Amino acid sequence: ETGVTQSPTHLIKTRGQQVTLRCSSQSGHNTVSWYQQALGQGPQFIFQYYREEENGRGNFPPRFSGLQFPNYSSELNVNALELDDSALYLCASSSGGERGHTDTQYFGPGTRLTVL
Amino acid sequence: SQKIEQNSEALNIQEGKTATLTCNYTNYSPAYLQWYRQDPGRGPVFLLLIRENEKEKRKERLKVTFDTTLKQSLFHITASQPADSATYLCALDGDNYGQNFVFGPGTRLSVLP
C-alpha cells in the first residue's frame, strides 16, 4: 500500500453534472498529480499541484480544475460532465524538489467515474 | 509531441520463462524512464527507474535496460510466476521539467501455469 487514499471509489453521474474527487497524499509528500485513465489505455496527465499551486497542466479543458490544501491533500473538480469523462481518475503523490520536479510517484487506488 | 509505444497489447508466456516487454519512444530525450505494474481496478505501482546515463538496472527478478540511441527500454521478468500477471506500463518524464509523466498504453502480461 502506498498510503495515498482517494474518495469515493466509484461514482455515477449524468451528463452536465459536476463532480469533485478527493485525494490524500502520502505523509511527507508535497506534490499531487492527477491522471485520467480510460479503459485499456495508460494514464494521461491532467495537472499537478506543488505547495498549493498548479505546477503544470496537460491537454485538458478548463472545466477540469483542482485545488491543493495546506495539508497537501487535493481535489479534482470536473464541470459539465461529458460521456467521454468516464474513466479511472488517479492521483499520485510525491516529494517535489525544485519547481516540483519529481522522479517517483505513488499512486492511489483511483476513483472510477461513470457518466451516463 | 512525445509518443510512447509498448510492444504489444498482450503477452502470454509459460511459468518459469523470461518475459520481455518493450517500450519505444519518439520525439523526446527523457532524463529517465520508469516501469510500473497495474492490477485491474488498481493504481499503478512503481517498480523501477532508470536514468539516461544508466544502461541497466536490476531489482530481484526484474531487469530494465535503456538504450537512448534506439530510444528503447526493455523490461525483463525472469523465472516468471502466475502472480506476475498484470499490465505493465512504461513512463517517461514529460517535457515540463519532470512535472508530469507520459505513460505508454501498457502491455497486459499473462503468465500461464
Tab-separated table of N, CA and C in Angstrom, chain A residues 1 35 37 40-43 45 48 55-56 88 90 99 101-105 107-109, chain B residues 32 34 36 38 41-44 46 49 51 89 96-101 103-106:
chain	number	residue	atom	x	y	z
A	1	GLU	N	0.832	-1.205	0.000
A	1	GLU	CA	0.000	0.000	0.000
A	1	GLU	C	0.868	1.258	0.000
A	35	TYR	N	-4.324	12.101	-12.852
A	35	TYR	CA	-4.307	11.454	-14.149
A	35	TYR	C	-5.693	10.905	-14.467
A	37	GLN	N	-7.410	7.825	-16.681
A	37	GLN	CA	-7.076	6.596	-17.388
A	37	GLN	C	-8.344	5.974	-17.973
A	40	GLY	N	-8.217	0.415	-20.990
A	40	GLY	CA	-7.276	-0.115	-21.966
A	40	GLY	C	-6.174	0.834	-22.377
A	41	GLN	N	-6.083	1.974	-21.713
A	41	GLN	CA	-5.050	2.956	-22.048
A	41	GLN	C	-4.201	3.286	-20.835
A	42	GLY	N	-3.086	3.943	-21.094
A	42	GLY	CA	-2.252	4.391	-19.992
A	42	GLY	C	-2.796	5.673	-19.386
A	43	PRO	N	-2.384	5.990	-18.173
A	43	PRO	CA	-2.841	7.242	-17.542
A	43	PRO	C	-2.401	8.466	-18.354
A	45	PHE	N	-1.858	12.621	-18.068
A	45	PHE	CA	-1.632	13.674	-17.081
A	45	PHE	C	-2.665	14.791	-17.227
A	48	GLN	N	-0.764	19.032	-12.051
A	48	GLN	CA	-0.008	18.767	-10.829
A	48	GLN	C	-0.084	19.974	-9.911
A	55	ASN	N	1.207	23.430	-10.936
A	55	ASN	CA	2.611	23.372	-11.312
A	55	ASN	C	2.809	22.661	-12.651
A	56	GLY	N	1.830	22.700	-13.491
A	56	GLY	CA	1.916	22.025	-14.783
A	56	GLY	C	0.551	21.472	-15.127
A	88	LEU	N	-11.067	6.009	-15.059
A	88	LEU	CA	-10.479	5.871	-13.725
A	88	LEU	C	-9.628	7.109	-13.485
A	90	LEU	N	-6.884	8.900	-11.248
A	90	LEU	CA	-5.809	8.533	-10.336
A	90	LEU	C	-5.117	9.769	-9.804
A	99	ARG	N	10.910	23.400	-8.203
A	99	ARG	CA	9.796	23.551	-9.133
A	99	ARG	C	8.933	22.295	-9.188
A	101	HIS	N	9.824	19.239	-9.261
A	101	HIS	CA	10.349	18.110	-10.031
A	101	HIS	C	10.280	16.839	-9.218
A	102	THR	N	9.765	15.815	-9.814
A	102	THR	CA	9.614	14.551	-9.098
A	102	THR	C	10.183	13.436	-9.937
A	103	ASP	N	10.608	12.358	-9.286
A	103	ASP	CA	11.021	11.213	-10.084
A	103	ASP	C	10.231	9.956	-9.768
A	104	THR	N	9.707	9.817	-8.597
A	104	THR	CA	8.905	8.646	-8.274
A	104	THR	C	7.559	9.100	-7.731
A	105	GLN	N	6.515	8.579	-8.302
A	105	GLN	CA	5.174	8.921	-7.858
A	105	GLN	C	4.506	7.698	-7.250
A	107	PHE	N	0.889	6.108	-6.435
A	107	PHE	CA	-0.497	6.249	-6.862
A	107	PHE	C	-1.484	5.742	-5.834
A	108	GLY	N	-2.637	6.388	-5.798
A	108	GLY	CA	-3.765	5.897	-5.047
A	108	GLY	C	-4.517	4.855	-5.850
A	109	PRO	N	-5.574	4.287	-5.266
A	109	PRO	CA	-6.323	3.220	-5.939
A	109	PRO	C	-7.234	3.720	-7.051
B	32	TYR	N	14.914	10.196	-17.662
B	32	TYR	CA	14.773	8.871	-17.068
B	32	TYR	C	13.478	8.233	-17.542
B	34	GLN	N	10.585	5.023	-16.396
B	34	GLN	CA	10.117	4.210	-15.280
B	34	GLN	C	9.219	3.083	-15.780
B	36	TYR	N	6.012	0.612	-14.316
B	36	TYR	CA	5.002	0.433	-13.285
B	36	TYR	C	4.230	-0.853	-13.573
B	38	GLN	N	0.367	-2.498	-12.974
B	38	GLN	CA	-1.001	-2.141	-12.615
B	38	GLN	C	-1.888	-3.376	-12.670
B	41	GLY	N	-8.325	-2.496	-11.871
B	41	GLY	CA	-9.049	-1.675	-10.913
B	41	GLY	C	-8.187	-1.020	-9.852
B	42	ARG	N	-6.867	-1.106	-9.994
B	42	ARG	CA	-5.955	-0.524	-9.010
B	42	ARG	C	-5.071	0.526	-9.654
B	43	GLY	N	-4.437	1.336	-8.811
B	43	GLY	CA	-3.494	2.315	-9.326
B	43	GLY	C	-2.166	1.665	-9.673
B	44	PRO	N	-1.390	2.295	-10.549
B	44	PRO	CA	-0.065	1.757	-10.892
B	44	PRO	C	0.854	1.735	-9.674
B	46	PHE	N	4.899	1.621	-8.653
B	46	PHE	CA	6.246	1.864	-9.162
B	46	PHE	C	7.125	0.628	-8.979
B	49	LEU	N	13.179	2.617	-11.855
B	49	LEU	CA	13.510	3.828	-12.586
B	49	LEU	C	14.917	3.667	-13.132
B	51	ARG	N	17.907	5.906	-15.348
B	51	ARG	CA	18.266	7.226	-15.843
B	51	ARG	C	18.976	7.115	-17.186
B	89	LEU	N	3.292	-0.823	-17.380
B	89	LEU	CA	3.316	0.483	-18.037
B	89	LEU	C	4.720	1.062	-17.997
B	96	ASN	N	8.242	19.009	-19.254
B	96	ASN	CA	7.985	20.182	-18.438
B	96	ASN	C	8.742	20.085	-17.128
B	97	TYR	N	10.056	19.913	-17.228
B	97	TYR	CA	10.919	19.824	-16.061
B	97	TYR	C	10.485	18.691	-15.137
B	98	GLY	N	10.018	17.607	-15.710
B	98	GLY	CA	9.647	16.458	-14.901
B	98	GLY	C	8.388	16.677	-14.098
B	99	GLN	N	7.604	17.662	-14.486
B	99	GLN	CA	6.408	17.918	-13.707
B	99	GLN	C	5.252	17.037	-14.113
B	100	ASN	N	5.454	16.196	-15.077
B	100	ASN	CA	4.434	15.226	-15.415
B	100	ASN	C	5.117	14.026	-16.036
B	101	PHE	N	4.391	12.968	-16.131
B	101	PHE	CA	4.895	11.760	-16.743
B	101	PHE	C	4.011	11.404	-17.927
B	103	PHE	N	2.786	8.294	-20.062
B	103	PHE	CA	2.687	6.844	-19.958
B	103	PHE	C	2.430	6.209	-21.309
B	104	GLY	N	2.966	5.009	-21.484
B	104	GLY	CA	2.603	4.203	-22.625
B	104	GLY	C	1.256	3.534	-22.383
B	105	PRO	N	0.738	2.841	-23.405
B	105	PRO	CA	-0.586	2.225	-23.283
B	105	PRO	C	-0.592	0.969	-22.420
B	106	GLY	N	0.603	0.410	-22.150
B	106	GLY	CA	0.677	-0.777	-21.308
B	106	GLY	C	0.688	-2.069	-22.096
